[in-house]
Amino acid sequence: PHSYQYIRASTRLERVRLVELHRPAVLNALSPAVLLEICHALQAADSNPEIRCIILAGSPELKVFAAGADIKYMLTLSSEDVLNQKGMHLGTWDKIYRTLKPMVAAVQGLALGGGCELAMCCDIILATKKTRFGQPEIKLGIIPGGGGTQRFTQIMGKSRAMELVLTGDMFGAVEANNRGLVAKLYDDYEDLMKGALYLAYRISGMSPIAIANTKRSVNESFELGLTSGLKTEQAFLIQGLLNSRLGEGDDEEEDE
Ligand code: CO8
């Protein structure tokens, strides 16, 4: 894969693309340059038919996922920049979220602000038991701007989400796991990465078409009302059943 300044991308187990955040000087603070690199790496994985699943992680030396949007960078934006949304790259968050292939976030240390929001753009979050999460933006006098008022609320439930975004308090991995923000907890970074790779390996053995359609259908449950979400689900189900009957399912199935 391509080489980057703030992230590292590598291929694992043939079909898994590992994207590691690597901006040690500022705890992986997410400047637009970092987000654009992430976006580039995800799009490259999407367009590579060999790759079936993506892991987004911090890096081994750093022991944090990301401490949020780059505060120092945000301070360089003038009022005019903000008004014209110049240099803010708000659309990049959406592009990251719209990655077609399944994304597993492997989160250790801290996932704060934009870091927590980046993890929530992924499909499955795994974390170490000591990870702390939070949306501390309110302490800076701003609001969570990378989906934190929306996705966070859907996941945590209104009352607790409101408490957390209005106080900026951090919360631990056990609560994150109990509320469904995190799918599974691991003792340490090594276990976490082994778990993420094993999960990605299992997912990458499934039919790519069924995986893509399942991801879209699940995500649509957050976008739309139940009725149209169910319609999408049914349309994909019928399409998939028809394809497999006509022998036009993906080649993996035919091989077996
Ligand atoms: N941005 C820029 N630099 C950062 C950030 C950040 N978010 N977090 C840490 N750093 C830098 C520090 O400034 C420090 O740099 P230096 O050595 O040059 O002073 C270095 O990283 C190490 O940090 P600390 O010395 O503070 O390390 P500690 O272990 O003492 O503390 C903390 C770690 C608790 C994570 C602390 O650094 C902290 O509170 N960081 C800020 C956390 C925060 O407020 N995050 C939310 C940011 S706002 C946000 O994410 C909004 C999203 C909006 C999306 C839309 C954008 C356009």
mmCIF file of C-alpha atoms and ligand atoms in Angstrom:
data_model
loop_
_atom_site.group_PDB
_atom_site.id
_atom_site.type_symbol
_atom_site.label_atom_id
_atom_site.label_comp_id
_atom_site.label_asym_id
_atom_site.label_seq_id
_atom_site.Cartn_x
_atom_site.Cartn_y
_atom_site.Cartn_z
ATOM 1 C CA PRO A 1 0.000 0.000 0.000
ATOM 2 C CA HIS A 2 0.680 3.713 -0.324
ATOM 3 C CA SER A 3 2.891 5.408 2.253
ATOM 4 C CA TYR A 4 1.550 8.255 4.340
ATOM 5 C CA GLN A 5 2.784 10.867 6.785
ATOM 6 C CA TYR A 6 0.359 10.391 9.688
ATOM 7 C CA ILE A 7 -0.933 6.875 9.272
ATOM 8 C CA ARG A 8 0.423 3.475 8.287
ATOM 9 C CA ALA A 9 -1.411 1.082 6.020
ATOM 10 C CA SER A 10 -0.472 -2.567 5.660
ATOM 11 C CA THR A 11 -2.033 -5.811 4.527
ATOM 12 C CA ARG A 12 -2.533 -8.609 7.058
ATOM 13 C CA LEU A 13 -3.673 -12.179 6.523
ATOM 14 C CA GLU A 14 -3.943 -11.403 2.788
ATOM 15 C CA ARG A 15 -7.410 -9.894 2.908
ATOM 16 C CA VAL A 16 -7.297 -7.501 5.842
ATOM 17 C CA ARG A 17 -6.093 -3.900 5.546
ATOM 18 C CA LEU A 18 -4.711 -2.517 8.802
ATOM 19 C CA VAL A 19 -4.759 1.287 9.031
ATOM 20 C CA GLU A 20 -2.855 2.615 12.052
ATOM 21 C CA LEU A 21 -2.969 6.222 13.195
ATOM 22 C CA HIS A 22 0.549 7.452 13.744
ATOM 23 C CA ARG A 23 0.970 11.021 14.877
ATOM 24 C CA PRO A 24 2.789 10.464 18.174
ATOM 25 C CA ALA A 25 3.707 14.085 18.978
ATOM 26 C CA VAL A 26 0.061 15.027 19.601
ATOM 27 C CA LEU A 27 -1.590 11.745 20.642
ATOM 28 C CA ASN A 28 -2.945 11.160 17.128
ATOM 29 C CA ALA A 29 -4.822 14.477 17.055
ATOM 30 C CA LEU A 30 -6.965 14.462 13.918
ATOM 31 C CA SER A 31 -6.033 17.400 11.722
ATOM 32 C CA PRO A 32 -7.632 17.602 8.258
ATOM 33 C CA ALA A 33 -4.387 16.174 6.841
ATOM 34 C CA VAL A 34 -4.737 13.090 9.059
ATOM 35 C CA LEU A 35 -8.425 12.669 8.186
ATOM 36 C CA LEU A 36 -7.669 12.985 4.466
ATOM 37 C CA GLU A 37 -5.009 10.289 4.753
ATOM 38 C CA ILE A 38 -7.424 8.001 6.601
ATOM 39 C CA CYS A 39 -10.032 8.671 3.937
ATOM 40 C CA HIS A 40 -7.538 7.928 1.163
ATOM 41 C CA ALA A 41 -6.485 4.652 2.808
ATOM 42 C CA LEU A 42 -10.103 3.554 3.279
ATOM 43 C CA GLN A 43 -11.014 4.368 -0.313
ATOM 44 C CA ALA A 44 -7.947 2.467 -1.526
ATOM 45 C CA ALA A 45 -9.049 -0.557 0.529
ATOM 46 C CA ASP A 46 -12.579 -0.218 -0.848
ATOM 47 C CA SER A 47 -11.381 -0.270 -4.428
ATOM 48 C CA ASN A 48 -9.000 -3.214 -3.916
ATOM 49 C CA PRO A 49 -10.920 -6.449 -4.518
ATOM 50 C CA GLU A 50 -8.338 -8.455 -2.533
ATOM 51 C CA ILE A 51 -9.220 -6.588 0.646
ATOM 52 C CA ARG A 52 -12.335 -7.756 2.502
ATOM 53 C CA CYS A 53 -12.157 -6.040 5.862
ATOM 54 C CA ILE A 54 -10.407 -3.020 7.395
ATOM 55 C CA ILE A 55 -9.027 -2.507 10.894
ATOM 56 C CA LEU A 56 -8.551 1.056 12.101
ATOM 57 C CA ALA A 57 -6.270 1.251 15.146
ATOM 58 C CA GLY A 58 -3.850 3.424 17.073
ATOM 59 C CA SER A 59 -0.239 2.356 16.809
ATOM 60 C CA PRO A 60 1.667 -0.010 19.113
ATOM 61 C CA GLU A 61 4.180 2.571 20.381
ATOM 62 C CA LEU A 62 1.546 5.118 21.233
ATOM 63 C CA LYS A 63 -1.071 3.365 23.328
ATOM 64 C CA VAL A 64 -3.841 5.801 22.424
ATOM 65 C CA PHE A 65 -6.424 5.688 19.683
ATOM 66 C CA ALA A 66 -6.878 9.460 19.255
ATOM 67 C CA ALA A 67 -7.172 12.464 21.575
ATOM 68 C CA GLY A 68 -9.631 14.206 19.278
ATOM 69 C CA ALA A 69 -9.670 16.802 16.571
ATOM 70 C CA ASP A 70 -6.470 18.834 16.383
ATOM 71 C CA ILE A 71 -7.182 21.686 18.777
ATOM 72 C CA LYS A 72 -4.070 23.621 17.770
ATOM 73 C CA TYR A 73 -5.112 23.432 14.133
ATOM 74 C CA MET A 74 -8.678 24.511 14.927
ATOM 75 C CA LEU A 75 -7.302 27.624 16.625
ATOM 76 C CA THR A 76 -5.560 28.659 13.405
ATOM 77 C CA LEU A 77 -8.914 28.918 11.591
ATOM 78 C CA SER A 78 -10.217 32.490 11.325
ATOM 79 C CA SER A 79 -13.883 33.332 11.855
ATOM 80 C CA GLU A 80 -14.091 33.780 8.118
ATOM 81 C CA ASP A 81 -12.669 30.298 7.522
ATOM 82 C CA VAL A 82 -15.241 28.821 9.905
ATOM 83 C CA LEU A 83 -18.112 30.781 8.315
ATOM 84 C CA ASN A 84 -17.098 29.558 4.870
ATOM 85 C CA GLN A 85 -16.231 26.103 6.243
ATOM 86 C CA LYS A 86 -12.779 26.630 4.747
ATOM 87 C CA GLY A 87 -10.135 24.199 5.937
ATOM 88 C CA MET A 88 -12.638 22.314 8.095
ATOM 89 C CA HIS A 89 -13.126 19.292 5.829
ATOM 90 C CA LEU A 90 -16.452 18.404 7.414
ATOM 91 C CA GLY A 91 -17.343 16.203 4.422
ATOM 92 C CA THR A 92 -14.359 13.962 5.156
ATOM 93 C CA TRP A 93 -16.142 12.491 8.199
ATOM 94 C CA ASP A 94 -19.007 11.438 5.987
ATOM 95 C CA LYS A 95 -16.666 9.880 3.436
ATOM 96 C CA ILE A 96 -14.986 7.868 6.187
ATOM 97 C CA TYR A 97 -18.375 6.701 7.472
ATOM 98 C CA ARG A 98 -19.426 5.743 3.937
ATOM 99 C CA THR A 99 -16.576 3.256 3.465
ATOM 100 C CA LEU A 100 -18.173 0.239 1.831
ATOM 101 C CA LYS A 101 -16.121 -2.535 3.414
ATOM 102 C CA PRO A 102 -16.590 -3.492 7.049
ATOM 103 C CA MET A 103 -14.408 -1.541 9.457
ATOM 104 C CA VAL A 104 -13.303 -2.753 12.863
ATOM 105 C CA ALA A 105 -11.980 -0.069 15.238
ATOM 106 C CA ALA A 106 -9.339 -1.425 17.644
ATOM 107 C CA VAL A 107 -9.271 1.181 20.378
ATOM 108 C CA GLN A 108 -6.754 1.444 23.194
ATOM 109 C CA GLY A 109 -5.890 4.173 25.693
ATOM 110 C CA LEU A 110 -8.028 7.170 24.836
ATOM 111 C CA ALA A 111 -10.740 7.871 22.289
ATOM 112 C CA LEU A 112 -11.778 11.440 22.928
ATOM 113 C CA GLY A 113 -13.858 13.879 20.901
ATOM 114 C CA GLY A 114 -13.107 13.314 17.238
ATOM 115 C CA GLY A 115 -11.297 10.107 18.293
ATOM 116 C CA CYS A 116 -14.494 8.659 19.750
ATOM 117 C CA GLU A 117 -16.403 9.924 16.710
ATOM 118 C CA LEU A 118 -13.912 8.275 14.363
ATOM 119 C CA ALA A 119 -14.355 4.963 16.197
ATOM 120 C CA MET A 120 -18.140 5.385 15.868
ATOM 121 C CA CYS A 121 -17.732 5.763 12.079
ATOM 122 C CA CYS A 122 -16.503 2.149 12.135
ATOM 123 C CA ASP A 123 -18.841 -0.844 12.191
ATOM 124 C CA ILE A 124 -17.527 -2.731 15.203
ATOM 125 C CA ILE A 125 -15.522 -1.260 18.076
ATOM 126 C CA LEU A 126 -13.181 -3.466 20.102
ATOM 127 C CA ALA A 127 -11.245 -1.985 23.022
ATOM 128 C CA THR A 128 -8.864 -2.750 25.859
ATOM 129 C CA LYS A 129 -10.306 -2.820 29.371
ATOM 130 C CA LYS A 130 -8.418 0.345 30.311
ATOM 131 C CA THR A 131 -9.622 2.447 27.379
ATOM 132 C CA ARG A 132 -11.387 5.672 28.244
ATOM 133 C CA PHE A 133 -13.868 7.366 25.955
ATOM 134 C CA GLY A 134 -15.370 10.824 26.035
ATOM 135 C CA GLN A 135 -16.827 13.749 24.137
ATOM 136 C CA PRO A 136 -15.018 16.594 25.968
ATOM 137 C CA GLU A 137 -15.803 19.311 23.401
ATOM 138 C CA ILE A 138 -18.134 21.164 25.764
ATOM 139 C CA LYS A 139 -15.085 21.956 27.919
ATOM 140 C CA LEU A 140 -13.650 23.848 24.941
ATOM 141 C CA GLY A 141 -16.938 25.679 24.433
ATOM 142 C CA ILE A 142 -17.795 23.794 21.249
ATOM 143 C CA ILE A 143 -20.006 20.852 20.381
ATOM 144 C CA PRO A 144 -19.044 17.375 19.176
ATOM 145 C CA GLY A 145 -18.886 18.003 15.432
ATOM 146 C CA GLY A 146 -17.993 14.644 13.879
ATOM 147 C CA GLY A 147 -21.312 12.932 14.513
ATOM 148 C CA GLY A 148 -20.986 12.959 18.305
ATOM 149 C CA THR A 149 -24.388 14.415 19.045
ATOM 150 C CA GLN A 150 -26.057 11.908 16.721
ATOM 151 C CA ARG A 151 -24.281 8.533 16.700
ATOM 152 C CA PHE A 152 -23.237 8.823 20.344
ATOM 153 C CA THR A 153 -26.839 9.452 21.423
ATOM 154 C CA GLN A 154 -28.168 6.550 19.371
ATOM 155 C CA ILE A 155 -25.662 4.213 20.980
ATOM 156 C CA MET A 156 -25.546 5.410 24.593
ATOM 157 C CA GLY A 157 -29.200 6.294 25.061
ATOM 158 C CA LYS A 158 -30.402 9.867 25.437
ATOM 159 C CA SER A 159 -30.053 10.467 29.146
ATOM 160 C CA ARG A 160 -26.492 9.168 29.587
ATOM 161 C CA ALA A 161 -25.381 10.672 26.246
ATOM 162 C CA MET A 162 -26.760 14.036 27.302
ATOM 163 C CA GLU A 163 -25.000 13.816 30.656
ATOM 164 C CA LEU A 164 -21.709 12.941 28.975
ATOM 165 C CA VAL A 165 -21.797 15.561 26.206
ATOM 166 C CA LEU A 166 -22.976 18.293 28.586
ATOM 167 C CA THR A 167 -20.235 17.591 31.166
ATOM 168 C CA GLY A 168 -17.460 16.322 28.887
ATOM 169 C CA ASP A 169 -16.746 13.571 31.435
ATOM 170 C CA MET A 170 -14.775 10.539 30.337
ATOM 171 C CA PHE A 171 -16.180 7.054 30.832
ATOM 172 C CA GLY A 172 -14.601 3.641 30.935
ATOM 173 C CA ALA A 173 -14.502 0.642 28.649
ATOM 174 C CA VAL A 174 -16.758 -1.484 30.862
ATOM 175 C CA GLU A 175 -19.620 1.004 30.542
ATOM 176 C CA ALA A 176 -18.867 1.398 26.818
ATOM 177 C CA ASN A 177 -19.161 -2.374 26.510
ATOM 178 C CA ASN A 178 -22.359 -2.580 28.573
ATOM 179 C CA ARG A 179 -24.059 0.113 26.505
ATOM 180 C CA GLY A 180 -23.081 -1.453 23.202
ATOM 181 C CA LEU A 181 -20.562 1.177 22.093
ATOM 182 C CA VAL A 182 -17.889 -1.536 22.287
ATOM 183 C CA ALA A 183 -18.511 -5.111 21.163
ATOM 184 C CA LYS A 184 -15.736 -6.800 23.153
ATOM 185 C CA LEU A 185 -13.018 -5.964 25.680
ATOM 186 C CA TYR A 186 -9.456 -7.277 25.783
ATOM 187 C CA ASP A 187 -6.827 -7.325 28.536
ATOM 188 C CA ASP A 188 -4.139 -5.425 26.645
ATOM 189 C CA TYR A 189 -3.084 -4.046 23.283
ATOM 190 C CA GLU A 190 -1.591 -7.347 22.047
ATOM 191 C CA ASP A 191 -4.808 -9.241 22.825
ATOM 192 C CA LEU A 192 -6.856 -6.451 21.265
ATOM 193 C CA MET A 193 -4.949 -6.614 17.990
ATOM 194 C CA LYS A 194 -5.115 -10.419 17.934
ATOM 195 C CA GLY A 195 -8.872 -10.191 18.533
ATOM 196 C CA ALA A 196 -9.310 -7.551 15.827
ATOM 197 C CA LEU A 197 -7.333 -9.593 13.307
ATOM 198 C CA TYR A 198 -9.250 -12.768 14.105
ATOM 199 C CA LEU A 199 -12.581 -10.959 13.751
ATOM 200 C CA ALA A 200 -11.502 -9.319 10.475
ATOM 201 C CA TYR A 201 -10.251 -12.714 9.252
ATOM 202 C CA ARG A 202 -13.613 -14.319 9.986
ATOM 203 C CA ILE A 203 -15.531 -11.509 8.279
ATOM 204 C CA SER A 204 -13.241 -11.644 5.248
ATOM 205 C CA GLY A 205 -14.206 -15.279 4.664
ATOM 206 C CA MET A 206 -17.858 -14.376 4.096
ATOM 207 C CA SER A 207 -19.465 -13.509 0.768
ATOM 208 C CA PRO A 208 -18.305 -9.945 -0.056
ATOM 209 C CA ILE A 209 -21.647 -9.046 -1.631
ATOM 210 C CA ALA A 210 -23.625 -10.277 1.367
ATOM 211 C CA ILE A 211 -21.193 -8.442 3.684
ATOM 212 C CA ALA A 212 -21.546 -5.141 1.792
ATOM 213 C CA ASN A 213 -25.338 -5.380 1.650
ATOM 214 C CA THR A 214 -25.586 -6.347 5.316
ATOM 215 C CA LYS A 215 -23.421 -3.395 6.331
ATOM 216 C CA ARG A 216 -25.560 -1.027 4.277
ATOM 217 C CA SER A 217 -28.784 -2.412 5.670
ATOM 218 C CA VAL A 218 -27.611 -2.229 9.285
ATOM 219 C CA ASN A 219 -26.384 1.337 8.810
ATOM 220 C CA GLU A 220 -29.634 2.294 7.160
ATOM 221 C CA SER A 221 -31.412 1.409 10.395
ATOM 222 C CA PHE A 222 -29.718 4.500 11.840
ATOM 223 C CA GLU A 223 -30.471 6.727 8.861
ATOM 224 C CA LEU A 224 -34.111 6.082 8.098
ATOM 225 C CA GLY A 225 -37.337 5.102 9.711
ATOM 226 C CA LEU A 226 -38.021 1.418 10.306
ATOM 227 C CA THR A 227 -40.305 1.051 7.306
ATOM 228 C CA SER A 228 -37.792 2.113 4.692
ATOM 229 C CA GLY A 229 -34.976 0.263 6.494
ATOM 230 C CA LEU A 230 -37.012 -2.944 6.309
ATOM 231 C CA LYS A 231 -37.698 -2.313 2.627
ATOM 232 C CA THR A 232 -33.963 -2.018 1.922
ATOM 233 C CA GLU A 233 -33.293 -5.171 3.895
ATOM 234 C CA GLN A 234 -35.949 -7.100 1.969
ATOM 235 C CA ALA A 235 -34.739 -5.822 -1.400
ATOM 236 C CA PHE A 236 -31.202 -6.999 -0.625
ATOM 237 C CA LEU A 237 -32.464 -10.343 0.682
ATOM 238 C CA ILE A 238 -34.453 -11.014 -2.487
ATOM 239 C CA GLN A 239 -31.565 -9.892 -4.704
ATOM 240 C CA GLY A 240 -29.165 -12.189 -2.829
ATOM 241 C CA LEU A 241 -31.471 -15.211 -2.969
ATOM 242 C CA LEU A 242 -32.127 -14.672 -6.677
ATOM 243 C CA ASN A 243 -28.421 -14.364 -7.428
ATOM 244 C CA SER A 244 -27.573 -17.551 -5.582
ATOM 245 C CA ARG A 245 -30.325 -19.457 -7.391
ATOM 246 C CA LEU A 246 -29.155 -18.168 -10.757
ATOM 247 C CA GLY A 247 -25.574 -19.114 -9.869
ATOM 248 C CA GLU A 248 -24.567 -15.466 -10.036
ATOM 249 C CA GLY A 249 -23.629 -15.215 -6.395
ATOM 250 C CA ASP A 250 -20.043 -14.234 -5.742
ATOM 251 C CA ASP A 251 -17.369 -16.674 -6.829
ATOM 252 C CA GLU A 252 -16.430 -17.565 -3.244
ATOM 253 C CA GLU A 253 -19.726 -19.380 -2.785
ATOM 254 C CA GLU A 254 -19.325 -21.239 -6.020
ATOM 255 C CA ASP A 255 -15.896 -22.469 -4.999
ATOM 256 C CA GLU A 256 -17.244 -24.158 -1.912
HETATM 257 N N1 CO8 B 1 -5.205 18.447 19.572
HETATM 258 C C1 CO8 B 1 -3.928 18.909 19.443
HETATM 259 N N2 CO8 B 1 -2.938 18.523 20.265
HETATM 260 C C2 CO8 B 1 -3.237 17.653 21.258
HETATM 261 C C3 CO8 B 1 -4.556 17.152 21.437
HETATM 262 C C4 CO8 B 1 -5.565 17.582 20.539
HETATM 263 N N3 CO8 B 1 -6.829 17.141 20.627
HETATM 264 N N4 CO8 B 1 -4.549 16.304 22.494
HETATM 265 C C5 CO8 B 1 -3.281 16.283 22.963
HETATM 266 N N5 CO8 B 1 -2.489 17.087 22.207
HETATM 267 C C6 CO8 B 1 -1.045 17.367 22.387
HETATM 268 C C7 CO8 B 1 -0.762 18.176 23.611
HETATM 269 O O1 CO8 B 1 -0.950 19.541 23.324
HETATM 270 C C8 CO8 B 1 0.680 17.803 23.876
HETATM 271 O O2 CO8 B 1 1.512 18.515 22.955
HETATM 272 P P1 CO8 B 1 2.811 19.335 23.513
HETATM 273 O O3 CO8 B 1 3.684 18.256 24.085
HETATM 274 O O4 CO8 B 1 3.326 19.985 22.294
HETATM 275 O O5 CO8 B 1 2.264 20.253 24.558
HETATM 276 C C9 CO8 B 1 0.758 16.339 23.478
HETATM 277 O O6 CO8 B 1 -0.375 16.119 22.627
HETATM 278 C C10 CO8 B 1 0.659 15.401 24.672
HETATM 279 O O7 CO8 B 1 -0.529 15.737 25.397
HETATM 280 P P2 CO8 B 1 -0.537 15.990 26.987
HETATM 281 O O8 CO8 B 1 0.808 16.459 27.439
HETATM 282 O O9 CO8 B 1 -1.723 16.842 27.305
HETATM 283 O O10 CO8 B 1 -0.748 14.485 27.484
HETATM 284 P P3 CO8 B 1 -1.465 14.017 28.826
HETATM 285 O O11 CO8 B 1 -1.241 12.538 28.863
HETATM 286 O O12 CO8 B 1 -1.059 14.857 29.967
HETATM 287 O O13 CO8 B 1 -3.033 14.298 28.586
HETATM 288 C C11 CO8 B 1 -5.123 14.251 27.359
HETATM 289 C C12 CO8 B 1 -3.746 13.589 27.611
HETATM 290 C C13 CO8 B 1 -6.021 14.065 28.564
HETATM 291 C C14 CO8 B 1 -5.714 13.508 26.165
HETATM 292 C C15 CO8 B 1 -4.946 15.736 27.039
HETATM 293 O O14 CO8 B 1 -3.945 15.882 26.050
HETATM 294 C C16 CO8 B 1 -6.208 16.393 26.521
HETATM 295 O O15 CO8 B 1 -7.105 16.715 27.300
HETATM 296 N N6 CO8 B 1 -6.299 16.608 25.168
HETATM 297 C C17 CO8 B 1 -7.414 17.241 24.551
HETATM 298 C C18 CO8 B 1 -8.598 16.310 24.485
HETATM 299 C C19 CO8 B 1 -9.763 17.021 23.838
HETATM 300 O O16 CO8 B 1 -10.254 18.039 24.284
HETATM 301 N N7 CO8 B 1 -10.244 16.427 22.714
HETATM 302 C C20 CO8 B 1 -11.380 16.968 22.007
HETATM 303 C C21 CO8 B 1 -10.899 17.865 20.918
HETATM 304 S S1 CO8 B 1 -12.231 18.735 20.135
HETATM 305 C C22 CO8 B 1 -12.890 17.663 19.040
HETATM 306 O O17 CO8 B 1 -12.481 16.547 18.917
HETATM 307 C C23 CO8 B 1 -14.011 18.246 18.198
HETATM 308 C C24 CO8 B 1 -14.380 17.399 17.011
HETATM 309 C C25 CO8 B 1 -14.988 18.308 15.992
HETATM 310 C C26 CO8 B 1 -14.897 17.695 14.594
HETATM 311 C C27 CO8 B 1 -14.985 18.728 13.500
HETATM 312 C C28 CO8 B 1 -13.614 19.393 13.261
HETATM 313 C C29 CO8 B 1 -13.596 20.462 12.197
#
